[in-house]
XYZ file of C-alpha atoms in Angstrom:
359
model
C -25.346 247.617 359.067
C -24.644 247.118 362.572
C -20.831 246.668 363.758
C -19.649 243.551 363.677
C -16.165 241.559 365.604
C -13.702 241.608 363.034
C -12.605 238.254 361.757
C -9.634 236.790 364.131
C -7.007 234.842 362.559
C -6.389 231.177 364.083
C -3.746 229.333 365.082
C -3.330 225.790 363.543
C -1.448 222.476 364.158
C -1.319 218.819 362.345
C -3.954 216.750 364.290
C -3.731 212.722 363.950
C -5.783 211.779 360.547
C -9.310 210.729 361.460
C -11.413 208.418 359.152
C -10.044 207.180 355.738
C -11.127 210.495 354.294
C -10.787 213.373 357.030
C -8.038 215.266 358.427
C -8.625 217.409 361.542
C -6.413 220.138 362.375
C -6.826 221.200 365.706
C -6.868 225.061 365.948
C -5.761 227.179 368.680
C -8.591 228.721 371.163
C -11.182 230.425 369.936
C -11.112 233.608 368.359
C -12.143 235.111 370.907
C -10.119 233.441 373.938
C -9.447 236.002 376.230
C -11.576 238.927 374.998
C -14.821 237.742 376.055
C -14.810 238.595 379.614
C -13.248 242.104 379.015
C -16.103 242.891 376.434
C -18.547 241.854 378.927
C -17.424 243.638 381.887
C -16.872 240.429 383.986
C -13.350 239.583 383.891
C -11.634 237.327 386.382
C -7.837 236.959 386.871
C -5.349 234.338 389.049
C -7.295 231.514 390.656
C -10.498 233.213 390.431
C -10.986 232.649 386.572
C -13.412 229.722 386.177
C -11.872 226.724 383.572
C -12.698 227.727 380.516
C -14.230 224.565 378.623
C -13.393 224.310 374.876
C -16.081 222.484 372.526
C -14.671 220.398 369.377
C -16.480 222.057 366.110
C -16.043 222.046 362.598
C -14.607 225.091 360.644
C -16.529 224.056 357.595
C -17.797 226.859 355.206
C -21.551 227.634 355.237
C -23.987 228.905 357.016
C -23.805 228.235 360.615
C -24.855 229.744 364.061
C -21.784 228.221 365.361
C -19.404 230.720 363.579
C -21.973 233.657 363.638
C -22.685 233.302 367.556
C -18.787 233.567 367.731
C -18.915 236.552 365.611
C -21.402 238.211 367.587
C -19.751 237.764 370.848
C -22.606 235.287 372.402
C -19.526 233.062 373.720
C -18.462 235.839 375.151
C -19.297 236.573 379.259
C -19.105 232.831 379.180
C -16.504 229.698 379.943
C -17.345 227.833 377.054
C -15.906 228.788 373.638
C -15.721 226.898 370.180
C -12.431 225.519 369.246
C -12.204 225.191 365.197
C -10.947 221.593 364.381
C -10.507 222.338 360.686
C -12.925 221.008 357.367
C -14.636 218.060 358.332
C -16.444 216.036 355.413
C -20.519 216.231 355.571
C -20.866 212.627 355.816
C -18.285 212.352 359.067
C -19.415 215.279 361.204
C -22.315 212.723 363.150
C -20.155 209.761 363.268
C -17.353 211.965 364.890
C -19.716 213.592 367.874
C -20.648 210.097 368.341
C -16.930 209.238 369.289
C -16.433 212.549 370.938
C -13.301 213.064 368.047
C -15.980 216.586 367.986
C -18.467 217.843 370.513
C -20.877 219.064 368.810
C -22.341 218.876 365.179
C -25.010 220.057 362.641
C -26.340 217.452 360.652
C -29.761 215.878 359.204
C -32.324 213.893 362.080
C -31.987 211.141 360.018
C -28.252 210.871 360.474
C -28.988 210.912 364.155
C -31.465 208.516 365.023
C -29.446 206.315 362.649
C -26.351 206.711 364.646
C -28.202 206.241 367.997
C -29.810 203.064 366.136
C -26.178 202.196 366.388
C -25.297 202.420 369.729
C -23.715 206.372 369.069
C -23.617 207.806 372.751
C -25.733 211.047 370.771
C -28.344 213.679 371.573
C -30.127 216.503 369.895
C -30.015 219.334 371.825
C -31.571 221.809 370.074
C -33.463 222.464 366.430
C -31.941 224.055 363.501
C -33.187 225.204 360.355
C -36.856 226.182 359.411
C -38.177 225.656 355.853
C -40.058 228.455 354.651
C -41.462 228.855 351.452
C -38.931 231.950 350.119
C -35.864 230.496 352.637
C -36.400 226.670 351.977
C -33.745 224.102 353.142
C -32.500 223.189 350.001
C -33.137 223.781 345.706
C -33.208 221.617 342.712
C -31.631 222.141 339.968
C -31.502 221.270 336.051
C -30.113 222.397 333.575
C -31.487 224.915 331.002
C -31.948 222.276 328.280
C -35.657 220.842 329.122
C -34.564 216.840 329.571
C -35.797 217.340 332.554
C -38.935 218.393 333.577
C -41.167 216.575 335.833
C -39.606 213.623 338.952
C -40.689 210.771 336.014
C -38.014 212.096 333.291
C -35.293 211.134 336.377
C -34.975 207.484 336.078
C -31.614 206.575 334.229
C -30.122 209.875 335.614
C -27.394 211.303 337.992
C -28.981 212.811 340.945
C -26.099 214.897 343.038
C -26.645 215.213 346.605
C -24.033 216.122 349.609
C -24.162 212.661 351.657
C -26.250 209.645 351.692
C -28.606 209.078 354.710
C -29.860 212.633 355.752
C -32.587 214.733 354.310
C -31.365 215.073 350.343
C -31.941 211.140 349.868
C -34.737 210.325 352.032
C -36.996 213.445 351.125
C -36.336 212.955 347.623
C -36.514 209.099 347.884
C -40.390 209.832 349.319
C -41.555 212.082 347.238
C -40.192 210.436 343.681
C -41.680 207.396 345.495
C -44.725 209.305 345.458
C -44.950 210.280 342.040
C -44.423 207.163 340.404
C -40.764 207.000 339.932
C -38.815 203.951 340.222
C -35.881 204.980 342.445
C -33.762 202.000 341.580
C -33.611 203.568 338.110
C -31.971 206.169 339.418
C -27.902 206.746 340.255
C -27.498 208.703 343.605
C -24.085 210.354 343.949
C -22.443 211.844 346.854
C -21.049 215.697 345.664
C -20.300 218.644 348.014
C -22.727 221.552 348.080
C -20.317 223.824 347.229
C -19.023 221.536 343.687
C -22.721 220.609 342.511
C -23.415 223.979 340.559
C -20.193 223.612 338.566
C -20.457 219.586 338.379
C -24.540 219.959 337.031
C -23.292 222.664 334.496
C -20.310 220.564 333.111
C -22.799 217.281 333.091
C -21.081 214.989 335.774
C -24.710 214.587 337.345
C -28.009 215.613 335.615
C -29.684 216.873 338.838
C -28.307 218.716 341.908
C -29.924 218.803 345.602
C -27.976 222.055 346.815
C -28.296 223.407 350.652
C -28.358 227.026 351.617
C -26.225 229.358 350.853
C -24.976 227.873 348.265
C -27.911 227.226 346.029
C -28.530 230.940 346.029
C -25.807 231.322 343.573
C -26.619 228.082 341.107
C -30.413 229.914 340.996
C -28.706 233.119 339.476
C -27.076 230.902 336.614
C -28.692 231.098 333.490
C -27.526 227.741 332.292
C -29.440 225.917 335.124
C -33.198 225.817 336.452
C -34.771 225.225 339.575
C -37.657 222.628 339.950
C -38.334 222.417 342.925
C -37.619 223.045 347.444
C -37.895 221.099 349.695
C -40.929 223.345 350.806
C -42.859 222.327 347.764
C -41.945 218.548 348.158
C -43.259 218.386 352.114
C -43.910 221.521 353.120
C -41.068 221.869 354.823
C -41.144 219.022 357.593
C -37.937 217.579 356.970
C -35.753 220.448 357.121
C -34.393 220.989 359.946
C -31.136 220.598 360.752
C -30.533 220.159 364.641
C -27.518 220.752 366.983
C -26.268 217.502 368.536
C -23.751 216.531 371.191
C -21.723 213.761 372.448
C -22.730 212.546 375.457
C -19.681 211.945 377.383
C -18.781 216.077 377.289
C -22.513 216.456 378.066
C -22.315 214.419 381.351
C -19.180 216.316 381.956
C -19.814 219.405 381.415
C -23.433 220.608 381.911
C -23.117 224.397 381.847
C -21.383 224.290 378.719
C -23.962 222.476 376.530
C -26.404 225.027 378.363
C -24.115 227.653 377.122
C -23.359 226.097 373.265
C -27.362 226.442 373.815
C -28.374 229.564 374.587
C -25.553 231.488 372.112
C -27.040 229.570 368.852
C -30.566 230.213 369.636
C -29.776 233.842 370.793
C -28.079 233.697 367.538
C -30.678 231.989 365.623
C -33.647 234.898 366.529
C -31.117 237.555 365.687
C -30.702 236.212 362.101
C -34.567 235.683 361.677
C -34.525 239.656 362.966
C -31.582 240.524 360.623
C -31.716 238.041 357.441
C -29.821 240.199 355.506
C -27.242 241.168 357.615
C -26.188 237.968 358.416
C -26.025 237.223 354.841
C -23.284 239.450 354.464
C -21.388 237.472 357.253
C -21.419 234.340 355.731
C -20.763 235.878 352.584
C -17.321 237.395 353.606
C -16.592 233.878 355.736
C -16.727 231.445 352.381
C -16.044 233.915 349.944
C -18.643 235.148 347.557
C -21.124 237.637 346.828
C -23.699 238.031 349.378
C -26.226 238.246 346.303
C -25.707 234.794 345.695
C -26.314 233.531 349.642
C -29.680 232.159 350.202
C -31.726 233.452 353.148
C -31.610 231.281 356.560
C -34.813 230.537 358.491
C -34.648 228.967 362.319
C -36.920 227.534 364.335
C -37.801 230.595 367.159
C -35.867 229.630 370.594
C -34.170 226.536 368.591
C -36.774 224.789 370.244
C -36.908 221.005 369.628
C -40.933 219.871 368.534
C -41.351 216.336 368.137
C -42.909 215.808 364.590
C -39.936 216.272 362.275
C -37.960 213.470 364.460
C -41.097 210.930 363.922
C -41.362 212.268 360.269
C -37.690 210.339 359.960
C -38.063 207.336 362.230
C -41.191 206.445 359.968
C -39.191 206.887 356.457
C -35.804 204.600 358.520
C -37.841 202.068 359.336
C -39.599 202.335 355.629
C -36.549 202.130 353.973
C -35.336 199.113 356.509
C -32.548 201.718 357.768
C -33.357 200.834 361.443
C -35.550 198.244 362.964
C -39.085 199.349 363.505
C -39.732 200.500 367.846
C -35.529 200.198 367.870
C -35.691 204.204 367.810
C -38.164 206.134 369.609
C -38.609 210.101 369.659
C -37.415 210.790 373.294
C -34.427 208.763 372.444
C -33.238 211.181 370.095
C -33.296 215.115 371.159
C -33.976 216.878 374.711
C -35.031 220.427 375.431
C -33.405 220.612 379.365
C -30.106 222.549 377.848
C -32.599 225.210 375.805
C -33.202 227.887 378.535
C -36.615 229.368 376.146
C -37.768 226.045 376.568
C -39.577 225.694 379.731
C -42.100 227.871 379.689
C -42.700 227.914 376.206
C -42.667 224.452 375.255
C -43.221 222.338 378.120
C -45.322 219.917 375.988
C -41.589 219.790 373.502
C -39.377 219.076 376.144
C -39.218 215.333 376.842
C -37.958 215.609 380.786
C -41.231 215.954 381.905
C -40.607 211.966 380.564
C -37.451 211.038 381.878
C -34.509 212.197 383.402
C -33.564 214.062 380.298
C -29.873 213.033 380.168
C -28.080 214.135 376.991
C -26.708 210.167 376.937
């Protein structure tokens, strides 16, 4: 395995209480404040040393080009570096890059377009996760008992799923909808990747929608089965899980978001080239065997195509989530930050359209 930055212990202070249910504690800088321009040769000292900008982010456990790219050193040669502001709660991370309380975030299109719906000064800025068929976005599970068999047998059950409003309910939604179910028959509850193995196993819910890495472990327990992926329910459309950023510290600072940019997709074709060693990253960062991480996918370049954002403005205004022509495509994501993008996906990058602007 190739060498690695060891992990770098972080500073931490009380931060004021945000939400009814989050606590941020701001962090010192990042990990790797003030070894980045030694390591890449172009160190500056006194007055010459260009203001380095610090980004808001999450220090959430999972699997996350955020915390890898730090790893790796693609901050480093840079001004722009990722300061941790503690666990944030799935179902806050969008809502808190909308007020800028963060800077940038990794959540569901859905979550998005719903927040822009809102008013939420919010931009995509680059794609996420890829579905494939043996690294899909996220697993189903049973248990081992066969109640459960087929989307019909789910109506009167507990379905677990990490936050309402992103790809877990509105995926499944369609494709029960699909197969005859009647969703109303069914109770949706709101569980944390990381608890659904243990709360499926102990009975709390009866089904559990659980993202990479985590469902790699709940696949090796015996007690449970997997139905389905997200690949087999629409071949993968709805699984990607862009970067987006506030646009206030977009407006303010350009070459930053062009920098947050280029490390993640750098860092997103390194773990397509090295699946397995990034595995073993993630695995020592939240603490379990790497056998039991699922494989990451991402979309090459992290560059932003338009069909999975119109897959999820169709299902919003479906579902009466957002009024229908309230939301359009070039509203929600832009491909002027994504240096790949130009000249390999002109017909992706919605400036040619308008002025671009991350606001």
């Amino acid at each position: 395995m190739k060498s690695f930055k060891k992990w770098n212990a972080r500073l931490s202070k009380t931060a004021a209480v945000l939400a009814l249910t989050v606590a941020l504690s701001a962090c010192g800088g990042s990990p790797n404040t003030g070894k980045g321009d030694v390591a890449s040769g172009s160190g500056q000292s006194g007055s010459e040393k260009a203001e380095v900008v610090e980004f808001k982010y999450p220090d959430n456990p999972g699997f996350d080009l955020v915390y890898l790219a730090d790893q790796l050193g693609y901050f480093d040669g840079t001004n722009t570096k990722p300061k941790y502001v503690g666990k944030v709660a799935a179902p806050q991370i969008i809502p808190l890059v909308g007020t800028g309380d963060i800077d940038f975030g990794s959540r569901m299109v859905p979550l998005v377009i719903s927040a822009i719906a809102s008013g939420a000064d919010i931009k995509v800025v680059s794609a996420g996760g890829k579905t494939l068929e043996e690294a899909p976005h996220m697993k189903y599970f049973v248990r081992n008992d066969g109640s459960i068999k087929e989307p019909k047998d789910l109506e009167g059950k507990t379905i677990g799923f990490n936050s309402f409003g992103a790809c877990a309910e509105f995926v499944s939604k369609k494709w029960f909808k699909e197969h005859g179910v009647d969703i109303s028959k069914i109770n949706f509850l709101v569980v944390p990747d990381d608890k659904q193995e243990q709360t499926l196993e102990q009975g709390g819910i009866d089904l559990a929608i659980i993202h990479a890495p985590f469902s790699g472990k709940a696949q090796a327990n015996e007690k449970l089965l997997k139905l389905w992926s997200d690949y087999d329910l629409d071949g993968g459309l709805g699984g990607m899980a862009p970067y987006s950023v506030n646009g206030k510290f977009a407006k303010e600072h350009p070459e930053a978001v062009k920098d947050f940019v280029t490390a993640i997709a750098k860092t997103a074709n390194w773990v397509n080239d090295n699946p397995e060693e990034a595995k073993e990253i993630i695995a020592k960062r939240i603490g379990i065997d790497v056998k039991y991480v699922d494989r990451f996918a991402y979309v090459d370049d992290l560059i932003i195509t338009e069909e999975p954002i119109q897959y999820y403005i169709d299902i919003l205004e479906e579902y009466d989530k957002i009024p229908k022509g309230k939301v359009t495509v070039k509203d929600v994501y832009t491909n002027q930050f994504n240096e790949f993008a130009a000249p390999k996906s002109a017909h992706a990058d919605n400036t040619k359209d308008g002025d671009g602007s991350a606001a």
